[in-house]
PDB file of C-alpha atoms in Angstrom:
ATOM      1  CA  UNK K   1     -18.103   5.083   9.757  1.00 55.00           C
ATOM      2  CA  UNK K   2     -18.224   7.925   7.092  1.00 49.00           C
ATOM      3  CA  UNK K   3     -17.671   4.669   4.815  1.00 53.00           C
ATOM      4  CA  UNK K   4     -20.161   2.052   6.358  1.00 56.00           C
ATOM      5  CA  UNK K   5     -22.137   3.760   8.904  1.00 54.00           C
ATOM      6  CA  UNK K   6     -25.806   2.573   9.190  1.00 61.00           C
ATOM      7  CA  UNK K   7     -25.001  -0.469   7.252  1.00 64.00           C
ATOM      8  CA  UNK K   8     -24.559  -2.131  10.849  1.00 66.00           C
ATOM      9  CA  UNK K   9     -26.499  -0.071  13.053  1.00 68.00           C
ATOM     10  CA  UNK K  10     -28.488  -3.361  14.124  1.00 87.00           C
ATOM     11  CA  UNK K  11     -26.468  -4.898  16.818  1.00 92.00           C
ATOM     12  CA  UNK K  12     -27.213  -8.382  15.367  1.00 94.00           C
ATOM     13  CA  UNK K  13     -26.085  -7.012  11.798  1.00 92.00           C
ATOM     14  CA  UNK K  14     -22.991  -5.744  13.485  1.00 93.00           C
ATOM     15  CA  UNK K  15     -22.147  -8.855  15.347  1.00 96.00           C
ATOM     16  CA  UNK K  16     -22.580 -10.691  12.528  1.00 96.00           C
ATOM     17  CA  UNK K  17     -20.291  -8.569  10.493  1.00 95.00           C
ATOM     18  CA  UNK K  18     -17.496  -8.478  13.182  1.00 97.00           C
ATOM     19  CA  UNK K  19     -17.298 -12.533  12.803  1.00 98.00           C
ATOM     20  CA  UNK K  20     -17.118 -12.300   9.187  1.00 97.00           C
ATOM     21  CA  UNK K  21     -14.240 -10.249   9.783  1.00 97.00           C
ATOM     22  CA  UNK K  22     -12.495 -12.094  12.060  1.00 98.00           C
ATOM     23  CA  UNK K  23     -13.131 -14.966   9.649  1.00 98.00           C
ATOM     24  CA  UNK K  24     -11.695 -12.907   6.932  1.00 98.00           C
ATOM     25  CA  UNK K  25      -8.357 -12.657   8.968  1.00 98.00           C
ATOM     26  CA  UNK K  26      -8.775  -9.752  11.187  1.00 98.00           C
ATOM     27  CA  UNK K  27      -7.082 -10.259  14.585  1.00 97.00           C
ATOM     28  CA  UNK K  28      -8.912  -7.158  16.397  1.00 98.00           C
ATOM     29  CA  UNK K  29     -12.594  -5.971  15.978  1.00 98.00           C
ATOM     30  CA  UNK K  30     -12.793  -2.202  16.668  1.00 97.00           C
ATOM     31  CA  UNK K  31     -16.549  -1.126  17.470  1.00 96.00           C
ATOM     32  CA  UNK K  32     -17.785   2.340  17.455  1.00 92.00           C
ATOM     33  CA  UNK K  33     -20.934   3.949  17.967  1.00 89.00           C
ATOM     34  CA  UNK K  34     -20.123   7.397  17.273  1.00 85.00           C
ATOM     35  CA  UNK K  35     -19.105   8.704  13.995  1.00 70.00           C
ATOM     36  CA  UNK K  36     -15.847  10.672  14.000  1.00 66.00           C
ATOM     37  CA  UNK K  37     -15.983  11.855  10.156  1.00 64.00           C
ATOM     38  CA  UNK K  38     -15.556  15.033   9.398  1.00 66.00           C
ATOM     39  CA  UNK K  39     -18.413  17.506  10.513  1.00 64.00           C
ATOM     40  CA  UNK K  40     -19.757  14.646  12.645  1.00 62.00           C
ATOM     41  CA  UNK K  41     -22.081  16.014  15.387  1.00 71.00           C
ATOM     42  CA  UNK K  42     -21.404  14.181  18.912  1.00 74.00           C
ATOM     43  CA  UNK K  43     -23.963  11.992  20.518  1.00 78.00           C
ATOM     44  CA  UNK K  44     -25.141  11.113  24.273  1.00 89.00           C
ATOM     45  CA  UNK K  45     -23.083   8.702  26.509  1.00 91.00           C
ATOM     46  CA  UNK K  46     -26.405   6.675  26.642  1.00 93.00           C
ATOM     47  CA  UNK K  47     -26.859   6.191  22.937  1.00 92.00           C
ATOM     48  CA  UNK K  48     -23.285   5.376  22.499  1.00 94.00           C
ATOM     49  CA  UNK K  49     -23.248   3.105  25.053  1.00 95.00           C
ATOM     50  CA  UNK K  50     -26.581   1.200  24.133  1.00 94.00           C
ATOM     51  CA  UNK K  51     -25.128   0.826  20.473  1.00 93.00           C
ATOM     52  CA  UNK K  52     -22.098  -0.747  21.265  1.00 96.00           C
ATOM     53  CA  UNK K  53     -22.224  -2.845  24.624  1.00 96.00           C
ATOM     54  CA  UNK K  54     -24.269  -5.838  23.067  1.00 97.00           C
ATOM     55  CA  UNK K  55     -21.841  -5.854  20.014  1.00 97.00           C
ATOM     56  CA  UNK K  56     -18.850  -5.973  22.066  1.00 98.00           C
ATOM     57  CA  UNK K  57     -20.113  -8.671  24.760  1.00 98.00           C
ATOM     58  CA  UNK K  58     -21.691 -11.057  21.779  1.00 98.00           C
ATOM     59  CA  UNK K  59     -17.942 -10.595  20.103  1.00 98.00           C
ATOM     60  CA  UNK K  60     -15.992 -10.836  23.386  1.00 98.00           C
ATOM     61  CA  UNK K  61     -17.811 -13.920  23.921  1.00 98.00           C
ATOM     62  CA  UNK K  62     -16.810 -15.389  21.224  1.00 98.00           C
ATOM     63  CA  UNK K  63     -13.099 -14.915  22.200  1.00 97.00           C
ATOM     64  CA  UNK K  64     -12.665 -12.053  19.539  1.00 98.00           C
ATOM     65  CA  UNK K  65     -10.273  -9.325  20.773  1.00 98.00           C
ATOM     66  CA  UNK K  66     -12.145  -6.117  20.894  1.00 98.00           C
ATOM     67  CA  UNK K  67     -11.436  -2.587  21.097  1.00 98.00           C
ATOM     68  CA  UNK K  68     -14.256   0.414  21.675  1.00 97.00           C
ATOM     69  CA  UNK K  69     -13.632   3.541  19.417  1.00 95.00           C
ATOM     70  CA  UNK K  70     -14.562   6.240  21.972  1.00 95.00           C
ATOM     71  CA  UNK K  71     -13.420   9.495  22.968  1.00 90.00           C
ATOM     72  CA  UNK K  72     -15.676   9.740  26.128  1.00 92.00           C
ATOM     73  CA  UNK K  73     -14.417   8.626  29.446  1.00 94.00           C
ATOM     74  CA  UNK K  74     -17.658   7.523  30.386  1.00 94.00           C
ATOM     75  CA  UNK K  75     -18.020   5.057  27.993  1.00 95.00           C
ATOM     76  CA  UNK K  76     -14.455   3.633  28.540  1.00 96.00           C
ATOM     77  CA  UNK K  77     -15.095   1.931  31.954  1.00 95.00           C
ATOM     78  CA  UNK K  78     -18.866   0.600  30.701  1.00 96.00           C
ATOM     79  CA  UNK K  79     -17.072  -0.822  27.500  1.00 97.00           C
ATOM     80  CA  UNK K  80     -14.158  -2.620  28.980  1.00 97.00           C
ATOM     81  CA  UNK K  81     -16.470  -4.080  31.465  1.00 96.00           C
ATOM     82  CA  UNK K  82     -18.312  -5.490  28.247  1.00 97.00           C
ATOM     83  CA  UNK K  83     -15.580  -7.609  27.301  1.00 97.00           C
ATOM     84  CA  UNK K  84     -13.422  -4.758  25.192  1.00 98.00           C
ATOM     85  CA  UNK K  85      -9.878  -5.353  26.111  1.00 97.00           C
ATOM     86  CA  UNK K  86      -8.568  -1.912  24.322  1.00 98.00           C
ATOM     87  CA  UNK K  87     -10.128   1.714  23.896  1.00 98.00           C
ATOM     88  CA  UNK K  88      -9.146   3.258  20.832  1.00 97.00           C
ATOM     89  CA  UNK K  89      -9.493   7.354  21.354  1.00 96.00           C
ATOM     90  CA  UNK K  90      -8.989   9.574  18.631  1.00 93.00           C
ATOM     91  CA  UNK K  91      -8.861  12.206  20.884  1.00 94.00           C
ATOM     92  CA  UNK K  92      -5.524  10.814  22.328  1.00 96.00           C
ATOM     93  CA  UNK K  93      -7.118  10.840  25.581  1.00 97.00           C
ATOM     94  CA  UNK K  94      -6.889  14.720  26.087  1.00 95.00           C
ATOM     95  CA  UNK K  95     -10.378  14.743  27.095  1.00 91.00           C
ATOM     96  CA  UNK K  96     -10.859  15.499  30.769  1.00 90.00           C
ATOM     97  CA  UNK K  97     -10.615  12.408  33.048  1.00 94.00           C
ATOM     98  CA  UNK K  98      -9.684   9.854  29.783  1.00 96.00           C
ATOM     99  CA  UNK K  99      -6.334   9.171  31.053  1.00 97.00           C
ATOM    100  CA  UNK K 100      -6.870   8.702  34.451  1.00 97.00           C
ATOM    101  CA  UNK K 101     -10.021   6.282  33.388  1.00 96.00           C
ATOM    102  CA  UNK K 102      -7.425   3.966  32.047  1.00 97.00           C
ATOM    103  CA  UNK K 103      -4.783   4.086  34.760  1.00 97.00           C
ATOM    104  CA  UNK K 104      -7.325   2.978  37.282  1.00 96.00           C
ATOM    105  CA  UNK K 105      -8.808   0.491  35.199  1.00 95.00           C
ATOM    106  CA  UNK K 106      -4.941  -0.816  34.727  1.00 97.00           C
ATOM    107  CA  UNK K 107      -4.947  -1.458  38.565  1.00 96.00           C
ATOM    108  CA  UNK K 108      -7.775  -3.615  38.728  1.00 93.00           C
ATOM    109  CA  UNK K 109      -7.452  -5.368  35.294  1.00 93.00           C
ATOM    110  CA  UNK K 110      -4.014  -4.864  33.771  1.00 93.00           C
ATOM    111  CA  UNK K 111      -4.909  -7.394  30.994  1.00 92.00           C
ATOM    112  CA  UNK K 112      -7.710  -5.681  30.087  1.00 90.00           C
ATOM    113  CA  UNK K 113      -6.684  -2.182  29.665  1.00 94.00           C
ATOM    114  CA  UNK K 114      -4.377  -1.072  26.679  1.00 98.00           C
ATOM    115  CA  UNK K 115      -4.601   2.325  25.072  1.00 98.00           C
ATOM    116  CA  UNK K 116      -4.982   3.259  20.980  1.00 98.00           C
ATOM    117  CA  UNK K 117      -3.926   6.985  21.261  1.00 98.00           C
ATOM    118  CA  UNK K 118      -4.569   8.785  17.777  1.00 97.00           C
ATOM    119  CA  UNK K 119      -3.523  12.154  16.955  1.00 96.00           C
ATOM    120  CA  UNK K 120      -6.402  14.802  15.372  1.00 91.00           C
ATOM    121  CA  UNK K 121      -6.233  18.319  15.304  1.00 85.00           C
ATOM    122  CA  UNK K 122      -9.510  19.843  16.310  1.00 72.00           C
ATOM    123  CA  UNK K 123     -12.561  17.978  16.779  1.00 68.00           C
ATOM    124  CA  UNK K 124     -14.426  15.862  14.294  1.00 69.00           C
ATOM    125  CA  UNK K 125     -16.842  18.572  13.589  1.00 71.00           C
ATOM    126  CA  UNK K 126     -13.748  21.043  12.883  1.00 68.00           C
ATOM    127  CA  UNK K 127     -10.959  18.948  12.201  1.00 64.00           C
ATOM    128  CA  UNK K 128     -11.002  19.691   8.259  1.00 74.00           C
ATOM    129  CA  UNK K 129     -11.651  23.532   8.491  1.00 76.00           C
ATOM    130  CA  UNK K 130      -8.236  24.370   6.883  1.00 78.00           C
ATOM    131  CA  UNK K 131      -5.751  22.374   9.077  1.00 83.00           C
ATOM    132  CA  UNK K 132      -2.230  23.663   8.984  1.00 88.00           C
ATOM    133  CA  UNK K 133       1.417  22.381  10.219  1.00 93.00           C
ATOM    134  CA  UNK K 134       4.822  23.324   9.749  1.00 94.00           C
ATOM    135  CA  UNK K 135       5.880  20.144   9.095  1.00 96.00           C
ATOM    136  CA  UNK K 136       3.423  17.279   9.994  1.00 96.00           C
ATOM    137  CA  UNK K 137       5.024  14.430  10.996  1.00 97.00           C
ATOM    138  CA  UNK K 138       7.285  16.244  13.403  1.00 97.00           C
ATOM    139  CA  UNK K 139       4.256  18.242  15.063  1.00 96.00           C
ATOM    140  CA  UNK K 140       2.022  14.718  15.386  1.00 97.00           C
ATOM    141  CA  UNK K 141       5.106  12.752  16.734  1.00 98.00           C
ATOM    142  CA  UNK K 142       4.990  15.792  19.295  1.00 98.00           C
ATOM    143  CA  UNK K 143       1.741  15.614  20.111  1.00 97.00           C
ATOM    144  CA  UNK K 144       1.708  11.621  20.438  1.00 98.00           C
ATOM    145  CA  UNK K 145       4.648  11.776  22.640  1.00 98.00           C
ATOM    146  CA  UNK K 146       2.578  13.786  24.971  1.00 98.00           C
ATOM    147  CA  UNK K 147      -0.223  11.739  24.558  1.00 98.00           C
ATOM    148  CA  UNK K 148       1.846   8.647  25.920  1.00 98.00           C
ATOM    149  CA  UNK K 149       3.438  10.992  28.459  1.00 98.00           C
ATOM    150  CA  UNK K 150       0.000  11.700  29.825  1.00 98.00           C
ATOM    151  CA  UNK K 151      -1.263   8.066  30.202  1.00 98.00           C
ATOM    152  CA  UNK K 152       1.994   6.942  31.911  1.00 98.00           C
ATOM    153  CA  UNK K 153       1.467   9.512  34.207  1.00 98.00           C
ATOM    154  CA  UNK K 154      -2.209   8.592  34.873  1.00 98.00           C
ATOM    155  CA  UNK K 155      -0.379   4.950  35.500  1.00 98.00           C
ATOM    156  CA  UNK K 156      -0.983   2.892  32.552  1.00 98.00           C
ATOM    157  CA  UNK K 157       2.336   1.243  31.461  1.00 98.00           C
ATOM    158  CA  UNK K 158       3.996   2.371  28.475  1.00 98.00           C
ATOM    159  CA  UNK K 159       3.730  -1.358  27.037  1.00 98.00           C
ATOM    160  CA  UNK K 160       0.053  -0.955  26.924  1.00 98.00           C
ATOM    161  CA  UNK K 161       0.003   1.944  24.562  1.00 98.00           C
ATOM    162  CA  UNK K 162      -0.581   2.285  20.879  1.00 98.00           C
ATOM    163  CA  UNK K 163       0.168   5.397  18.539  1.00 98.00           C
ATOM    164  CA  UNK K 164      -1.932   6.292  15.641  1.00 98.00           C
ATOM    165  CA  UNK K 165      -0.553   9.416  13.571  1.00 97.00           C
ATOM    166  CA  UNK K 166      -4.578   9.848  12.493  1.00 96.00           C
ATOM    167  CA  UNK K 167      -4.488   9.787   8.728  1.00 96.00           C
ATOM    168  CA  UNK K 168      -7.012  12.141   7.932  1.00 91.00           C
ATOM    169  CA  UNK K 169      -8.090  13.680  10.926  1.00 92.00           C
ATOM    170  CA  UNK K 170      -7.226  17.373  10.742  1.00 90.00           C
ATOM    171  CA  UNK K 171      -4.787  16.839   7.514  1.00 94.00           C
ATOM    172  CA  UNK K 172      -4.850  17.546   3.920  1.00 94.00           C
ATOM    173  CA  UNK K 173      -4.472  15.213   1.623  1.00 94.00           C
ATOM    174  CA  UNK K 174      -0.674  16.575   1.518  1.00 95.00           C
ATOM    175  CA  UNK K 175      -0.339  16.237   4.852  1.00 96.00           C
ATOM    176  CA  UNK K 176      -1.586  12.873   4.955  1.00 97.00           C
ATOM    177  CA  UNK K 177       0.697  12.034   2.283  1.00 97.00           C
ATOM    178  CA  UNK K 178       3.756  13.324   4.068  1.00 97.00           C
ATOM    179  CA  UNK K 179       2.489  11.008   7.407  1.00 97.00           C
ATOM    180  CA  UNK K 180       2.706   7.743   5.262  1.00 98.00           C
ATOM    181  CA  UNK K 181       6.110   8.621   3.913  1.00 98.00           C
ATOM    182  CA  UNK K 182       7.667   9.128   7.431  1.00 98.00           C
ATOM    183  CA  UNK K 183       5.836   6.095   9.032  1.00 98.00           C
ATOM    184  CA  UNK K 184       9.034   5.157  10.546  1.00 98.00           C
ATOM    185  CA  UNK K 185       9.606   8.396  12.068  1.00 98.00           C
ATOM    186  CA  UNK K 186       6.870   6.975  14.691  1.00 98.00           C
ATOM    187  CA  UNK K 187       8.782   4.026  15.732  1.00 98.00           C
ATOM    188  CA  UNK K 188      11.127   6.412  17.767  1.00 98.00           C
ATOM    189  CA  UNK K 189       8.106   6.679  20.309  1.00 98.00           C
ATOM    190  CA  UNK K 190       9.058   3.352  21.693  1.00 98.00           C
ATOM    191  CA  UNK K 191       5.163   1.840  21.084  1.00 98.00           C
ATOM    192  CA  UNK K 192       3.468   0.142  18.299  1.00 98.00           C
ATOM    193  CA  UNK K 193       2.068   1.850  15.231  1.00 98.00           C
ATOM    194  CA  UNK K 194      -1.274   1.792  13.873  1.00 98.00           C
ATOM    195  CA  UNK K 195      -1.985   3.057  10.572  1.00 98.00           C
ATOM    196  CA  UNK K 196      -5.702   3.708   9.333  1.00 96.00           C
ATOM    197  CA  UNK K 197      -5.961   4.929   5.665  1.00 97.00           C
ATOM    198  CA  UNK K 198      -8.974   2.688   4.464  1.00 96.00           C
ATOM    199  CA  UNK K 199     -11.131   4.378   2.020  1.00 95.00           C
ATOM    200  CA  UNK K 200     -10.281   7.882   2.952  1.00 93.00           C
ATOM    201  CA  UNK K 201     -11.177  10.853   0.876  1.00 92.00           C
ATOM    202  CA  UNK K 202      -7.431  11.627   0.633  1.00 95.00           C
ATOM    203  CA  UNK K 203      -7.311   8.682  -1.889  1.00 96.00           C
ATOM    204  CA  UNK K 204      -8.969   9.909  -4.777  1.00 96.00           C
ATOM    205  CA  UNK K 205      -6.903  13.420  -4.458  1.00 95.00           C
ATOM    206  CA  UNK K 206      -3.631  11.716  -3.952  1.00 96.00           C
ATOM    207  CA  UNK K 207      -4.424   9.735  -7.231  1.00 96.00           C
ATOM    208  CA  UNK K 208      -5.396  13.095  -8.840  1.00 95.00           C
ATOM    209  CA  UNK K 209      -2.236  14.796  -8.008  1.00 95.00           C
ATOM    210  CA  UNK K 210      -0.236  11.882  -9.858  1.00 93.00           C
ATOM    211  CA  UNK K 211      -2.142  12.411 -13.191  1.00 94.00           C
ATOM    212  CA  UNK K 212      -4.757  10.103 -12.840  1.00 94.00           C
ATOM    213  CA  UNK K 213      -8.024  11.026 -14.455  1.00 92.00           C
ATOM    214  CA  UNK K 214     -10.695   8.601 -13.755  1.00 93.00           C
ATOM    215  CA  UNK K 215     -13.483   9.008 -11.726  1.00 91.00           C
ATOM    216  CA  UNK K 216     -13.063   5.613  -9.791  1.00 92.00           C
ATOM    217  CA  UNK K 217     -12.901   6.415  -6.220  1.00 93.00           C
ATOM    218  CA  UNK K 218     -15.274   9.092  -6.028  1.00 91.00           C
ATOM    219  CA  UNK K 219     -17.410   6.952  -3.787  1.00 92.00           C
ATOM    220  CA  UNK K 220     -15.834   5.620  -0.513  1.00 90.00           C
ATOM    221  CA  UNK K 221     -16.495   1.595  -1.278  1.00 91.00           C
ATOM    222  CA  UNK K 222     -14.551   2.373  -4.736  1.00 94.00           C
ATOM    223  CA  UNK K 223     -11.396   2.966  -3.030  1.00 96.00           C
ATOM    224  CA  UNK K 224      -9.869  -0.394  -2.137  1.00 97.00           C
ATOM    225  CA  UNK K 225      -7.019   0.090  -4.620  1.00 97.00           C
ATOM    226  CA  UNK K 226      -5.793   3.528  -3.153  1.00 97.00           C
ATOM    227  CA  UNK K 227      -6.272   1.933   0.403  1.00 98.00           C
ATOM    228  CA  UNK K 228      -4.091  -1.383  -0.577  1.00 98.00           C
ATOM    229  CA  UNK K 229      -1.294   1.090  -1.793  1.00 98.00           C
ATOM    230  CA  UNK K 230      -1.191   3.405   1.034  1.00 98.00           C
ATOM    231  CA  UNK K 231      -1.464   0.210   3.532  1.00 98.00           C
ATOM    232  CA  UNK K 232       1.796  -1.327   1.805  1.00 98.00           C
ATOM    233  CA  UNK K 233       3.528   1.811   1.939  1.00 98.00           C
ATOM    234  CA  UNK K 234       3.081   1.658   5.800  1.00 98.00           C
ATOM    235  CA  UNK K 235       4.059  -1.671   6.252  1.00 98.00           C
ATOM    236  CA  UNK K 236       6.806  -1.605   4.496  1.00 98.00           C
ATOM    237  CA  UNK K 237       8.221   0.786   6.992  1.00 98.00           C
ATOM    238  CA  UNK K 238       7.231  -1.487   9.640  1.00 98.00           C
ATOM    239  CA  UNK K 239       3.505  -0.425  10.821  1.00 98.00           C
ATOM    240  CA  UNK K 240       2.428  -3.129  12.952  1.00 98.00           C
ATOM    241  CA  UNK K 241      -1.461  -2.472  13.151  1.00 98.00           C
ATOM    242  CA  UNK K 242      -3.566  -1.685  10.051  1.00 98.00           C
ATOM    243  CA  UNK K 243      -7.231  -0.781  10.557  1.00 97.00           C
ATOM    244  CA  UNK K 244      -9.095  -1.533   7.611  1.00 97.00           C
ATOM    245  CA  UNK K 245     -12.661  -2.167   6.149  1.00 94.00           C
ATOM    246  CA  UNK K 246     -11.738  -4.289   3.517  1.00 96.00           C
ATOM    247  CA  UNK K 247     -10.037  -7.342   5.674  1.00 98.00           C
ATOM    248  CA  UNK K 248      -9.800 -10.383   3.433  1.00 98.00           C
ATOM    249  CA  UNK K 249      -7.902  -8.204   0.461  1.00 98.00           C
ATOM    250  CA  UNK K 250      -5.716  -6.370   2.921  1.00 98.00           C
ATOM    251  CA  UNK K 251      -4.343  -9.379   4.859  1.00 98.00           C
ATOM    252  CA  UNK K 252      -3.791 -10.920   1.580  1.00 98.00           C
ATOM    253  CA  UNK K 253      -1.792  -7.554   0.317  1.00 98.00           C
ATOM    254  CA  UNK K 254       0.365  -7.622   3.404  1.00 98.00           C
ATOM    255  CA  UNK K 255       0.933 -11.601   3.073  1.00 98.00           C
ATOM    256  CA  UNK K 256       2.159 -11.291  -0.318  1.00 98.00           C
ATOM    257  CA  UNK K 257       4.483  -8.340   0.298  1.00 98.00           C
ATOM    258  CA  UNK K 258       5.619 -10.347   3.503  1.00 97.00           C
ATOM    259  CA  UNK K 259       6.058 -13.328   0.952  1.00 98.00           C
ATOM    260  CA  UNK K 260       8.453 -10.960  -1.121  1.00 97.00           C
ATOM    261  CA  UNK K 261      10.745 -10.221   1.790  1.00 89.00           C
TER     262      UNK K 261
END
């Protein structure tokens, strides 16, 4: 992760961290072994599996709901076999064979084959190289619709699919602001919507655009306030799943928001 990558590189540290997040209120633990931060280099399938399978296995045996954050079809099957029930794919299952793997696994294990399909313009290595859109929310909506169609055509029911508009993935801070403002649009896809804004670099940029002159937020771990502001803007429009690094604070913020309704 751009935010905490390396802090939990050891499997036992990662397992303990996952358990702590669950204790703080996380209902889904997302385990990833390959960074997808801007400019990130890919790693081998062998290295990715070596990093994630012991963590997935331990957390799943605890009874936690686990997703595997991977782009690679060769990782998906082993990750699900290790105990994950969800594949979180930042490429939207566009890589060769990825959608087909999900369809095949559904046939043998329908209760253990769910997909989160994200939008990303480009690849992690290139996605922030001058991303351009006509109107980002509509273009992202259309791409996500194609991701759903691809998975359904491969045999995965729509009821097993979640979409993620991909805040920060191939988008400027202005594009990201549009995505949050138009969160409700994505309900038109007929599946749950996941929003991941936690600690993203657009937070200090959006703050500066409104006249904020402080330096707080320059470091990723100093972006809790902005993360919560974006989260509450999304949940106010019905976003069903929030991906966050700061679980206890996010759970409390959303609970207070719901308490005011």
